[in-house]
mmCIF file with all atom_site columns, C-alpha atoms in Angstrom:
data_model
loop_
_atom_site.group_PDB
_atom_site.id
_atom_site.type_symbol
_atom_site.label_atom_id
_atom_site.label_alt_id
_atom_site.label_comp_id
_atom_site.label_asym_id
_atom_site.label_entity_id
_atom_site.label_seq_id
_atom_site.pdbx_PDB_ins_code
_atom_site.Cartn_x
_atom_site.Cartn_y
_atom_site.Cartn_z
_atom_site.occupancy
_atom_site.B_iso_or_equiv
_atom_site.pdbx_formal_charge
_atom_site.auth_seq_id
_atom_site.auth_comp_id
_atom_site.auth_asym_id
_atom_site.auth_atom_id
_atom_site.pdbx_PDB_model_num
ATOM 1   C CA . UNK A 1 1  ? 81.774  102.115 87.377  1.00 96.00 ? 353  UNK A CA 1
ATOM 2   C CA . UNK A 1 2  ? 84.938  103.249 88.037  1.00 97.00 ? 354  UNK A CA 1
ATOM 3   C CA . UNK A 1 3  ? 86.803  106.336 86.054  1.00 98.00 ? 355  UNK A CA 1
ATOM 4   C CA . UNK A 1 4  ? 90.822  106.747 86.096  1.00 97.00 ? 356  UNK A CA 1
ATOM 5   C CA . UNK A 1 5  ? 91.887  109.929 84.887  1.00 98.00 ? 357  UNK A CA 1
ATOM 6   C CA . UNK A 1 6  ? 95.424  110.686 83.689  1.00 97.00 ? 358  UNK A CA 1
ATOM 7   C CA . UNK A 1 7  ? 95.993  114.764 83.684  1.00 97.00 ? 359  UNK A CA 1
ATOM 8   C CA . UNK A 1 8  ? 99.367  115.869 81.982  1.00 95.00 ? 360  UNK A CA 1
ATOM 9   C CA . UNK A 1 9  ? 101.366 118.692 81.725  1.00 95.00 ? 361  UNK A CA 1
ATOM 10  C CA . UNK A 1 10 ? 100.481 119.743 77.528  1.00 95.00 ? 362  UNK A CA 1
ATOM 11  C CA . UNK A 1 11 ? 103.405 119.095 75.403  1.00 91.00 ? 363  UNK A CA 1
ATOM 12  C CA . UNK A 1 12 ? 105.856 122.407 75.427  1.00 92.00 ? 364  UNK A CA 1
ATOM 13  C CA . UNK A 1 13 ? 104.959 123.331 78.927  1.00 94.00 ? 365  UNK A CA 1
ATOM 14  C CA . UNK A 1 14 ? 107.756 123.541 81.316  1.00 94.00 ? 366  UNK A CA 1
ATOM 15  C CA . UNK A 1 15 ? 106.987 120.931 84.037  1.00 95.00 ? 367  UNK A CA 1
ATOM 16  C CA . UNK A 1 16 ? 109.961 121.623 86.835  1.00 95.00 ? 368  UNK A CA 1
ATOM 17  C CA . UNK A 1 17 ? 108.638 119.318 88.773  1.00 96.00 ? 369  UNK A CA 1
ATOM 18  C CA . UNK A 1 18 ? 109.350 116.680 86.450  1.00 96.00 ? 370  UNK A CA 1
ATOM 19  C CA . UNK A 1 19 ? 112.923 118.034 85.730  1.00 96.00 ? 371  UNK A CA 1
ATOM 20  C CA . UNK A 1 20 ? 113.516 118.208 89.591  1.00 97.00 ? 372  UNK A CA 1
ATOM 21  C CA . UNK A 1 21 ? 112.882 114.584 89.925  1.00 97.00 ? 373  UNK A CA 1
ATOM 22  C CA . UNK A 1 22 ? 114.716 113.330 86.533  1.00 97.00 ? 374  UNK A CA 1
ATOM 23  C CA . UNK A 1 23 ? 117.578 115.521 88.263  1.00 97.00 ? 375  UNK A CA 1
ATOM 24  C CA . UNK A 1 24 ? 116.731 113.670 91.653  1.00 98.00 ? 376  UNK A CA 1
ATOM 25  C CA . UNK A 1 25 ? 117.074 110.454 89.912  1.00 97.00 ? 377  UNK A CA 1
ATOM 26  C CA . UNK A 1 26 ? 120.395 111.203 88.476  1.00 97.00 ? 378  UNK A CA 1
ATOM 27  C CA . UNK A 1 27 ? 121.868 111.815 91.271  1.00 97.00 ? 379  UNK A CA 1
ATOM 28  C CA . UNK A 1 28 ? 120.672 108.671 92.892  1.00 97.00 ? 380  UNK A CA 1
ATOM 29  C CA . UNK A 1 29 ? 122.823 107.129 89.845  1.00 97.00 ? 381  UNK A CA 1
ATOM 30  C CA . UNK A 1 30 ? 119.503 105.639 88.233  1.00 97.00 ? 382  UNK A CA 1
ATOM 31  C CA . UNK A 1 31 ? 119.976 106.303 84.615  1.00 94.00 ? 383  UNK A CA 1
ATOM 32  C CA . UNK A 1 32 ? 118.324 105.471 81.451  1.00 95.00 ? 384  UNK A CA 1
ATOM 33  C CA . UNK A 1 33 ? 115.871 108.161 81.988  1.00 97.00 ? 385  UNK A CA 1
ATOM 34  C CA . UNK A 1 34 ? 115.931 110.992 79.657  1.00 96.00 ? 386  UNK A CA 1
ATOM 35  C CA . UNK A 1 35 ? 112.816 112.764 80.656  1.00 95.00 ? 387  UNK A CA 1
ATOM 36  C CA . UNK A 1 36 ? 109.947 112.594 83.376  1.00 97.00 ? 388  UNK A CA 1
ATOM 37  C CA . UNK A 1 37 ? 106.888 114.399 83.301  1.00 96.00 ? 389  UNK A CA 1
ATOM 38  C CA . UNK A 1 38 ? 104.468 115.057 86.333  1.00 97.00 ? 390  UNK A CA 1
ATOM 39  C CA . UNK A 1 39 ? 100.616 114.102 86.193  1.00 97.00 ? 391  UNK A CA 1
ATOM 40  C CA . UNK A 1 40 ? 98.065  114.247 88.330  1.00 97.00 ? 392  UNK A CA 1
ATOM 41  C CA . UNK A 1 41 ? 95.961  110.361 88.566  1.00 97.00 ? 393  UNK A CA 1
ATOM 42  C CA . UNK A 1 42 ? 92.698  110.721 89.931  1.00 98.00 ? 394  UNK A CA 1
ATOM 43  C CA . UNK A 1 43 ? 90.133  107.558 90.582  1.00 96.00 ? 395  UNK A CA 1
ATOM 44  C CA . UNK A 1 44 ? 86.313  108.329 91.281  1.00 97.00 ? 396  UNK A CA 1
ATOM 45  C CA . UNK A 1 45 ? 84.012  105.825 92.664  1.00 97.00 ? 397  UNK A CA 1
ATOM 46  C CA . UNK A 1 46 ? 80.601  105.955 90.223  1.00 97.00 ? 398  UNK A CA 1
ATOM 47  C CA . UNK A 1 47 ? 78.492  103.582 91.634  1.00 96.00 ? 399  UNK A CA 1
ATOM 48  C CA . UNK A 1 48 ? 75.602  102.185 89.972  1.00 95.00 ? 400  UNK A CA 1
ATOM 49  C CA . UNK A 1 49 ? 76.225  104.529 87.052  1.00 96.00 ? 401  UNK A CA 1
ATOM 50  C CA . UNK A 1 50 ? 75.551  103.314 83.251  1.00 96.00 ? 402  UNK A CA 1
ATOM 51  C CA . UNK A 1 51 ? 79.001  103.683 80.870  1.00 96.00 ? 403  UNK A CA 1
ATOM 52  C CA . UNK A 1 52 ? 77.835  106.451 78.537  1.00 97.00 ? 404  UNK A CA 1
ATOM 53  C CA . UNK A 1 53 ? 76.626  108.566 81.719  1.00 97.00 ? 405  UNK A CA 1
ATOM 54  C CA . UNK A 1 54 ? 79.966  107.657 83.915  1.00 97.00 ? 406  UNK A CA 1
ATOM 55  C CA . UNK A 1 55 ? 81.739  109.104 81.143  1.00 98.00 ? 407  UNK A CA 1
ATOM 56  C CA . UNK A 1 56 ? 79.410  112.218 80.590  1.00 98.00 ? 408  UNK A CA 1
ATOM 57  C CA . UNK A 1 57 ? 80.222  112.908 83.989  1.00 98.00 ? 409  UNK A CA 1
ATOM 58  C CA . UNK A 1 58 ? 83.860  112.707 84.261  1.00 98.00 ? 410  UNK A CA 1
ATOM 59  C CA . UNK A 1 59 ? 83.673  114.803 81.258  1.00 98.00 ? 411  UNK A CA 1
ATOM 60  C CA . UNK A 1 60 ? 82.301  117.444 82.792  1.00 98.00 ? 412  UNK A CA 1
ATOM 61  C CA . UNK A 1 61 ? 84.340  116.650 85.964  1.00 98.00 ? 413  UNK A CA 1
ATOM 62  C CA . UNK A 1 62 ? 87.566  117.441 84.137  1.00 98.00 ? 414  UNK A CA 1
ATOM 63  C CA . UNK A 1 63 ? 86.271  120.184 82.231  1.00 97.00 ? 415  UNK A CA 1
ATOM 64  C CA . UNK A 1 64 ? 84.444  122.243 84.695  1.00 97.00 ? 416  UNK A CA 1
ATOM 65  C CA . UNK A 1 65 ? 86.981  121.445 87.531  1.00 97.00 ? 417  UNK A CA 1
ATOM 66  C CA . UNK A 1 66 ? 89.736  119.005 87.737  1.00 97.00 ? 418  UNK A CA 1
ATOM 67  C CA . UNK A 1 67 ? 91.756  120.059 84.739  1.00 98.00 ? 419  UNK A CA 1
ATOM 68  C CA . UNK A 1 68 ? 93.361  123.490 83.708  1.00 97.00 ? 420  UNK A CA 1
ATOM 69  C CA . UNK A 1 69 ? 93.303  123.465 79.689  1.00 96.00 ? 421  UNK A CA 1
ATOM 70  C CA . UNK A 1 70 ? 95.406  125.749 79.038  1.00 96.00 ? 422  UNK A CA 1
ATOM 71  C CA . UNK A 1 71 ? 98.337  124.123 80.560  1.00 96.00 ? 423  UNK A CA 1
ATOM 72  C CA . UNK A 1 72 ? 97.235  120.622 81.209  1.00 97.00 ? 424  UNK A CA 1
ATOM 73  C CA . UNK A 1 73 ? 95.852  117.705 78.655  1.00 97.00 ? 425  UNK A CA 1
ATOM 74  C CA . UNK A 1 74 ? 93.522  115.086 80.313  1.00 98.00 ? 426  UNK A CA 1
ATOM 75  C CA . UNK A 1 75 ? 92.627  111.339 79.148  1.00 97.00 ? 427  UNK A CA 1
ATOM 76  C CA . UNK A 1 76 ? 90.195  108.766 81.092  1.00 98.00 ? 428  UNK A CA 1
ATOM 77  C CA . UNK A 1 77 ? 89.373  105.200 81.461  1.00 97.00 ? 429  UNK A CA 1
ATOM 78  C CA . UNK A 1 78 ? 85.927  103.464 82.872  1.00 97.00 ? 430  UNK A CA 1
ATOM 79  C CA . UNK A 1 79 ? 86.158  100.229 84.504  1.00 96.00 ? 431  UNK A CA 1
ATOM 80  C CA . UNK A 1 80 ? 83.453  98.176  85.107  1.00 92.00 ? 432  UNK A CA 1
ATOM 81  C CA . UNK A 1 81 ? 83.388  97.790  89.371  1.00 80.00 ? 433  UNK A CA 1
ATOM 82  C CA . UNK A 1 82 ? 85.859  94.879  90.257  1.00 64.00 ? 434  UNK A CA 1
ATOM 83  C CA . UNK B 2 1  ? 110.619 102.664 76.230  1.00 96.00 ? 1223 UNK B CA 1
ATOM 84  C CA . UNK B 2 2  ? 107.853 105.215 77.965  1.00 97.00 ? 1224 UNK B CA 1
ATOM 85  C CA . UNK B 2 3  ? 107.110 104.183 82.074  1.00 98.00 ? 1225 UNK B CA 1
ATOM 86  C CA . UNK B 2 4  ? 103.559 104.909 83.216  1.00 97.00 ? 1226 UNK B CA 1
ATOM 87  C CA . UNK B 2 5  ? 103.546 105.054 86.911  1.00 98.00 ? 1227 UNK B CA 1
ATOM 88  C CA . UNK B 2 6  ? 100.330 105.436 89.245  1.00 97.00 ? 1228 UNK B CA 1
ATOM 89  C CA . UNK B 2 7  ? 100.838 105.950 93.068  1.00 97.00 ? 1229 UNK B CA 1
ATOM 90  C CA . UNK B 2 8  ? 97.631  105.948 94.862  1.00 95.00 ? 1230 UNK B CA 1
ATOM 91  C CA . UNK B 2 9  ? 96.923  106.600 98.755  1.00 95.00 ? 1231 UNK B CA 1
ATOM 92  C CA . UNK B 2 10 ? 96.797  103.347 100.331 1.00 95.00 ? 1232 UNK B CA 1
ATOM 93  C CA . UNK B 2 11 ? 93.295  101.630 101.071 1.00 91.00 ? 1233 UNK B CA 1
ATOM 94  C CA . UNK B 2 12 ? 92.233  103.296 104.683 1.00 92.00 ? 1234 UNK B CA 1
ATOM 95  C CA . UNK B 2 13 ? 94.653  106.110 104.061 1.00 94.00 ? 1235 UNK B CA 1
ATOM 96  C CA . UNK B 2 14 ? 92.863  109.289 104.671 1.00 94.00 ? 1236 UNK B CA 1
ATOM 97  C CA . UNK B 2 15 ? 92.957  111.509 101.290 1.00 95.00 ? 1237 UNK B CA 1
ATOM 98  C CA . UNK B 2 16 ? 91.767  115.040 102.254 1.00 95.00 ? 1238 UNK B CA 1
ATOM 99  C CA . UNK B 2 17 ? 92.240  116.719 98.711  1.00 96.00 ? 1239 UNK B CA 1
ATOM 100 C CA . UNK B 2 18 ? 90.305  113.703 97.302  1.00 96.00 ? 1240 UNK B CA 1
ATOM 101 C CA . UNK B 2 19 ? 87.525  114.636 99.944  1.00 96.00 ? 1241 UNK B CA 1
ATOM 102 C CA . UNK B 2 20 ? 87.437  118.230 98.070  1.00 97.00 ? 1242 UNK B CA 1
ATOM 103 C CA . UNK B 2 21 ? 87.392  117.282 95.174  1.00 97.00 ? 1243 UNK B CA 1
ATOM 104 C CA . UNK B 2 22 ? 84.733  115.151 95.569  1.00 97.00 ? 1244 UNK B CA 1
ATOM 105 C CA . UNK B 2 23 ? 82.725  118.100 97.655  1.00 97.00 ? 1245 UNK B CA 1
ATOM 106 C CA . UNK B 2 24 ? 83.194  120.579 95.151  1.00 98.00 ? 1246 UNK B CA 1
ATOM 107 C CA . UNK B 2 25 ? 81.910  118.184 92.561  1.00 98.00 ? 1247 UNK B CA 1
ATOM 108 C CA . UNK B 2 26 ? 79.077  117.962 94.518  1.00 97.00 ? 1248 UNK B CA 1
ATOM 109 C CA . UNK B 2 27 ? 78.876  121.459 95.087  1.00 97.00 ? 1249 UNK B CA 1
ATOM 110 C CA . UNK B 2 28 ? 79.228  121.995 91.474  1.00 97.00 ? 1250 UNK B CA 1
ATOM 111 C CA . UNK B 2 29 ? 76.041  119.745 90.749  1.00 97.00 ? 1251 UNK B CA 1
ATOM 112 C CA . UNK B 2 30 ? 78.184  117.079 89.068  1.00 97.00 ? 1252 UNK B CA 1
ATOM 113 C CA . UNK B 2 31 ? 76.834  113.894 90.868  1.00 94.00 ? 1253 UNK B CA 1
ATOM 114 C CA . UNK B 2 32 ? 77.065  110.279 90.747  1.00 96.00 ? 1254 UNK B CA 1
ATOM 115 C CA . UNK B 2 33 ? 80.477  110.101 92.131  1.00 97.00 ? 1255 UNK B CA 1
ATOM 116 C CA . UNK B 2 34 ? 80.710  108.468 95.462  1.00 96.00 ? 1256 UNK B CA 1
ATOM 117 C CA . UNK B 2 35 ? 84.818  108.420 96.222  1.00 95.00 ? 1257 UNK B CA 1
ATOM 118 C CA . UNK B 2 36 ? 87.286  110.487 94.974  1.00 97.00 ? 1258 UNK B CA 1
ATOM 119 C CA . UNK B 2 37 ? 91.066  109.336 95.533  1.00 96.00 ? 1259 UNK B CA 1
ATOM 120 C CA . UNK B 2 38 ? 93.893  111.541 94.424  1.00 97.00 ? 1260 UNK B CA 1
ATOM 121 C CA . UNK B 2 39 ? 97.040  110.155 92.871  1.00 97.00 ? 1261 UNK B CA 1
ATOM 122 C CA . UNK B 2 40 ? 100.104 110.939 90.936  1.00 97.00 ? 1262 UNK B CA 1
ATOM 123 C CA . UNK B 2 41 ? 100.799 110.019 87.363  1.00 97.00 ? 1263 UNK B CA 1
ATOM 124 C CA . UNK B 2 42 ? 104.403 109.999 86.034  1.00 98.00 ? 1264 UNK B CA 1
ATOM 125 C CA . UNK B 2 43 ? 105.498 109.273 82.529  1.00 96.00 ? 1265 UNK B CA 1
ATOM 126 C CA . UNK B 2 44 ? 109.013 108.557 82.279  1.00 97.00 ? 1266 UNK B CA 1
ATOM 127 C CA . UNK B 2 45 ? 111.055 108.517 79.248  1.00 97.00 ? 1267 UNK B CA 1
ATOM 128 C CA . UNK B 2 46 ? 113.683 105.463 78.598  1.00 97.00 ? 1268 UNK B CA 1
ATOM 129 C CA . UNK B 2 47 ? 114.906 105.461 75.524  1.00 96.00 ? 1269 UNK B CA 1
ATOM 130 C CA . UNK B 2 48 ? 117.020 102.753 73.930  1.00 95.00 ? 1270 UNK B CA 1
ATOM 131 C CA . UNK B 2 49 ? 116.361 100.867 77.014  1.00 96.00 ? 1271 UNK B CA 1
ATOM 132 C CA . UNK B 2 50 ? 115.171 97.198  76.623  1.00 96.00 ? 1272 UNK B CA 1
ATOM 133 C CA . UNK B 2 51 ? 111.833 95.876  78.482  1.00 96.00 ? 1273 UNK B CA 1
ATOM 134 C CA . UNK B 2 52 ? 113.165 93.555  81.394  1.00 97.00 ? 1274 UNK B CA 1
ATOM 135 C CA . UNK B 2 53 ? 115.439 97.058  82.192  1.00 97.00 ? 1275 UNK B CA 1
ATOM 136 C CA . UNK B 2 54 ? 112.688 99.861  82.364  1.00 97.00 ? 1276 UNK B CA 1
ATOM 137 C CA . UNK B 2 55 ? 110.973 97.670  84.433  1.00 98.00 ? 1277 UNK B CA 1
ATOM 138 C CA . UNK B 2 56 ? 114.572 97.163  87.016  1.00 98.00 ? 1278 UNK B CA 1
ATOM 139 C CA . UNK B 2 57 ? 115.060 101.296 86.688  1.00 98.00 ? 1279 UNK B CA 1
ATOM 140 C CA . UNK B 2 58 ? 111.269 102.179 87.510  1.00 98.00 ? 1280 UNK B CA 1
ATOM 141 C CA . UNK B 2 59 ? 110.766 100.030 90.315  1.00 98.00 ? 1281 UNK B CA 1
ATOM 142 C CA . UNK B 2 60 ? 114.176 101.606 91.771  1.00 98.00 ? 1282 UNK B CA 1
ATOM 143 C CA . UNK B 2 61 ? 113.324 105.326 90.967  1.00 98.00 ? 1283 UNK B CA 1
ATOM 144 C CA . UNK B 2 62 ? 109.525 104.240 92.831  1.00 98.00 ? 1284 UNK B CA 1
ATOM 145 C CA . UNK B 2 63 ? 111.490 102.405 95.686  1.00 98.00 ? 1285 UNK B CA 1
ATOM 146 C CA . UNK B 2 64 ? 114.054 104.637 96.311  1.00 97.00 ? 1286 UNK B CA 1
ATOM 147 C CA . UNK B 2 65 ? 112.578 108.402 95.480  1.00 97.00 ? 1287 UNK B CA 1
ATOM 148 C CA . UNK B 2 66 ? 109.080 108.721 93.717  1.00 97.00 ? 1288 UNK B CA 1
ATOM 149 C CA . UNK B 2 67 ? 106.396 106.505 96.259  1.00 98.00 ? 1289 UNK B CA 1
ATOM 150 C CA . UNK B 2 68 ? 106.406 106.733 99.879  1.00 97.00 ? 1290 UNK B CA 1
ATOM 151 C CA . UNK B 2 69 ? 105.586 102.871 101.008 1.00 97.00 ? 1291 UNK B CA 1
ATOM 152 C CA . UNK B 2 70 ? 104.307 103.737 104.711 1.00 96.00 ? 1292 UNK B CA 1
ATOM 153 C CA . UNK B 2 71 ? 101.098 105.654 102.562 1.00 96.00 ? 1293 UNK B CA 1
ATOM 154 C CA . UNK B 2 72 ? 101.290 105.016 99.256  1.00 97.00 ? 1294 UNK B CA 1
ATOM 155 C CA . UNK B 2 73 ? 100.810 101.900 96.358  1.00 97.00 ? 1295 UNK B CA 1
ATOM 156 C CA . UNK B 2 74 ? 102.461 101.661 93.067  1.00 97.00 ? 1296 UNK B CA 1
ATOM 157 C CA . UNK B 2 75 ? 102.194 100.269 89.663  1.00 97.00 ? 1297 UNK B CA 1
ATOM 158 C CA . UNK B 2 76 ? 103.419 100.809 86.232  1.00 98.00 ? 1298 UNK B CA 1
ATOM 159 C CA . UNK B 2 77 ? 103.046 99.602  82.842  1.00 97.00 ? 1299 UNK B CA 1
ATOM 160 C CA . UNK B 2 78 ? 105.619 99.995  80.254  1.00 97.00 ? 1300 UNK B CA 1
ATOM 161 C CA . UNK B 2 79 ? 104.870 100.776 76.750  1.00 96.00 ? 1301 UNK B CA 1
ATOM 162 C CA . UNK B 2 80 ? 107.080 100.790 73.240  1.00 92.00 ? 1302 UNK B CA 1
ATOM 163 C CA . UNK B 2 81 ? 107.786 104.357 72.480  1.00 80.00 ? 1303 UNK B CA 1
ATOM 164 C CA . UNK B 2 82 ? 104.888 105.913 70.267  1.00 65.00 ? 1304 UNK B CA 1
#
């Protein structure tokens, strides 16, 4: 299996990165955009792992390690190997 | 419109915080995951913009300021504002 995890910045928490490059882009003159927020994307290889266990573990991956909860929000896909 | 854009290391690229990550989840007793790769995740705001144009302004702000070709691979999906 393969997990894709999406980590965000939680809702209300200044993310100056993001405002640095929405400023960046402005100044580029590409407009349209009215706000950009910066996330971490993180793939892990699980090979030969079942689906409930692949997501047990990246579970516990984000939770124990990967994410910081009080500032960051995390969601996750499996894929099946392609 | 919201932009969803994933930039990856490029296949053969070497990713040394992936290679962490993946030894501290080993270290942590998490197993099962062979490969690790580190990415970014941007979510861009657009709103008012139609489809066929979110898709012309984030391939520009990846071209010209968020992905760095030589190293990194790109994609996006765009989605209807929730």
């Amino acid at each position: 299996m393969k997990a894709q995890v999406y980590i965000t910045p939680k809702a209300g928490i200044l993310d100056p990165e993001g405002s640095t490059v929405g400023q960046a882009l402005k100044n580029l003159g590409i407009g349209g955009v009215s706000d950009v927020r910066m996330g971490k994307y993180i793939e892990m290889t699980l090979p030969g792992v079942p689906r409930k266990q692949a997501e047990k573990i990246t579970t516990e991956a984000c939770d124990r390690l990967l994410v910081n909860p009080n500032i960051e929000t995390y969601r996750f896909d499996i894929l099946e190997d392609s």
